[in-house]
Coordinates of C-alpha atoms and ligand atoms in Angstrom, one line a residue:
M224 CA 85.9 183.0 63.2
T225 CA 83.7 183.3 66.2
T226 CA 80.2 184.5 65.6
V227 CA 77.4 186.4 67.4
A228 CA 75.7 183.0 67.8
H229 CA 78.5 181.9 70.1
I230 CA 78.0 184.9 72.4
L231 CA 74.2 184.3 72.4
A232 CA 74.6 180.7 73.3
A233 CA 76.5 181.6 76.4
K234 CA 74.0 184.2 77.7
S235 CA 70.4 184.3 78.7
R236 CA 68.1 184.8 75.7
D237 CA 65.9 187.1 77.7
I238 CA 65.6 190.4 75.9
V239 CA 64.5 193.3 77.9
T240 CA 62.1 195.4 76.0
T241 CA 59.8 198.3 76.7
Q242 CA 56.9 200.1 74.8
P243 CA 57.1 203.5 73.1
H244 CA 54.5 205.1 75.4
R245 CA 56.5 204.3 78.6
T246 CA 58.0 207.4 80.2
M247 CA 61.7 208.2 80.4
A248 CA 61.5 207.8 84.2
E249 CA 60.0 204.3 83.8
V250 CA 62.7 203.3 81.4
A251 CA 65.4 204.7 83.7
R252 CA 64.0 202.6 86.5
L253 CA 63.9 199.5 84.2
L254 CA 67.6 200.0 83.3
A255 CA 68.5 200.4 87.0
D256 CA 66.5 197.4 88.1
K257 CA 67.8 195.1 85.4
G258 CA 71.4 196.4 85.7
I259 CA 71.6 197.1 82.0
G260 CA 72.5 200.1 79.8
A261 CA 70.0 200.0 77.0
V262 CA 66.6 198.6 76.3
L263 CA 64.9 197.8 73.0
V264 CA 61.6 199.5 72.2
T265 CA 59.1 197.3 70.5
G266 CA 55.6 197.7 69.1
A267 CA 52.5 195.6 69.8
D268 CA 53.5 192.9 67.4
G269 CA 57.1 192.7 68.7
D270 CA 58.6 194.8 65.8
L271 CA 61.6 196.8 66.7
L272 CA 60.8 200.5 66.9
G273 CA 64.0 201.8 68.5
I274 CA 66.7 201.6 71.2
A275 CA 66.9 203.7 74.3
S276 CA 70.1 203.8 76.2
E277 CA 71.1 205.5 79.5
R278 CA 73.0 208.0 77.3
D279 CA 69.8 209.1 75.6
I280 CA 68.3 209.8 79.0
V281 CA 71.3 211.7 80.3
R282 CA 71.5 213.8 77.1
A283 CA 67.8 214.7 77.3
I284 CA 68.0 215.7 80.9
S285 CA 71.1 217.9 80.2
R286 CA 69.3 219.5 77.2
V287 CA 65.8 220.0 78.7
G288 CA 66.0 219.4 82.4
P289 CA 64.5 216.8 84.8
S290 CA 60.9 217.5 83.5
V291 CA 61.9 215.4 80.4
L292 CA 61.5 212.3 82.6
D293 CA 57.8 212.6 82.0
D294 CA 58.2 212.4 78.2
A295 CA 57.4 209.2 76.4
I296 CA 60.6 207.3 75.6
S297 CA 59.6 207.3 71.9
R298 CA 60.5 211.0 71.8
H299 CA 64.2 210.4 72.8
M300 CA 65.1 206.9 71.6
T301 CA 67.2 206.2 68.5
T302 CA 65.0 204.9 65.7
R303 CA 67.7 204.1 63.1
V304 CA 68.9 200.9 64.9
V305 CA 71.9 199.1 63.6
S306 CA 71.4 195.4 64.0
T307 CA 73.5 192.3 63.5
R308 CA 72.8 188.7 62.6
P309 CA 73.7 185.4 64.4
D310 CA 76.2 184.5 61.7
S311 CA 78.1 187.9 61.9
T312 CA 81.6 187.7 63.3
V313 CA 82.4 189.1 66.7
T314 CA 85.1 191.2 65.1
S315 CA 82.6 192.8 62.7
V316 CA 80.3 193.6 65.7
M317 CA 83.3 195.2 67.5
E318 CA 84.1 197.3 64.5
E319 CA 80.5 198.5 64.0
M320 CA 80.2 199.4 67.6
T321 CA 83.4 201.4 67.5
A322 CA 82.6 203.1 64.3
G323 CA 79.0 203.9 65.4
R324 CA 80.0 204.8 69.0
F325 CA 77.3 202.7 70.6
R326 CA 77.6 199.7 72.9
H327 CA 74.5 197.6 72.1
M328 CA 73.4 195.7 69.0
P329 CA 70.1 193.8 68.6
V330 CA 70.5 190.5 66.8
M331 CA 67.9 189.8 64.0
E332 CA 67.2 186.6 62.3
N333 CA 64.6 186.4 59.4
G334 CA 63.2 189.8 60.5
R335 CA 62.7 188.6 64.1
L336 CA 64.5 189.8 67.2
T337 CA 66.6 186.9 68.6
G338 CA 69.0 188.6 71.1
L339 CA 71.0 191.5 72.1
V340 CA 74.8 191.8 72.4
S341 CA 76.5 194.5 74.4
I342 CA 80.1 195.7 74.4
G343 CA 80.4 193.9 77.7
D344 CA 79.5 190.6 76.1
V345 CA 82.0 191.2 73.2
V346 CA 84.9 192.2 75.6
K347 CA 84.2 189.2 77.9
H348 CA 84.2 186.9 74.8
R349 CA 87.5 188.4 73.5
I350 CA 89.2 188.1 76.9
E351 CA 88.2 184.4 77.2
Q352 CA 89.5 183.7 73.7
I353 CA 92.8 185.4 74.4
E354 CA 93.2 183.5 77.7
H355 CA 92.4 180.3 75.9
E356 CA 95.1 181.0 73.2
H357 CA 97.6 181.9 75.9
S358 CA 97.1 178.7 77.9
A359 CA 97.4 176.6 74.7
L360 CA 100.6 178.4 73.8
R361 CA 102.0 177.9 77.4
E362 CA 101.1 174.2 77.2
Y363 CA 102.8 173.9 73.8
I364 CA 106.0 175.5 75.0
A365 CA 106.0 173.5 78.3
T366 CA 105.7 170.2 76.3
A367 CA 108.0 171.1 73.5
Ligands
AMP582 P1 75.1 203.1 74.0 O1 76.6 203.4 73.8 O2 74.7 201.8 73.4 O3 74.6 203.4 75.4 O4 74.3 204.2 73.0 C1 74.8 205.4 72.6 C2 73.9 206.0 71.6 O5 73.7 205.2 70.5 C3 72.4 206.2 72.1 O6 71.9 207.4 71.5 C4 71.7 205.0 71.7 O7 70.3 205.2 71.5 C5 72.4 204.7 70.4 N1 72.5 203.3 70.0 C6 72.8 202.3 70.9 N2 72.8 201.1 70.2 C7 72.5 201.4 68.9 C8 72.4 200.6 67.8 N3 72.6 199.3 67.7 N4 72.1 201.2 66.6 C9 71.9 202.6 66.6 N5 72.0 203.4 67.6 C10 72.3 202.8 68.8

């Protein structure tokens, strides 16, 4: 069974974070600059306070209007963050993302943030795995 650790090994361990007092506009700019869909919000000692995704920003703008871009991100982020562990299987992550209807999961190890997996990472990994299985099967058939 492939685990979250396999995915993390194949990607950069840089985790993009922001602070709770940053404005929605600043976070929107950060997401755009980094080409990502969500950012983790951490406290002064690196503890995980929440997650803010582009969906939170879009929802807030539609509810309140563009003035919401001046609000602190802490007012609109999700604070009940579902995380995973390096030894969790990729399949379980896929199931949790589907059930929770979110596309990002922080990875925690001994209470410390060690990475972030996105639905894009999970799908990329599954496609590579399926292609690998297909070529092994083709080779098996060709040499049988
Ligand atoms: P996403 O699909 O990841 O862009 O996020 C959709 C919604 O779920 C947003 O409100 C996010 O703040 C929230 N969200 C994203 N990831 C998680 C997570 N791991 N745990 C809990 N909520 C999340």
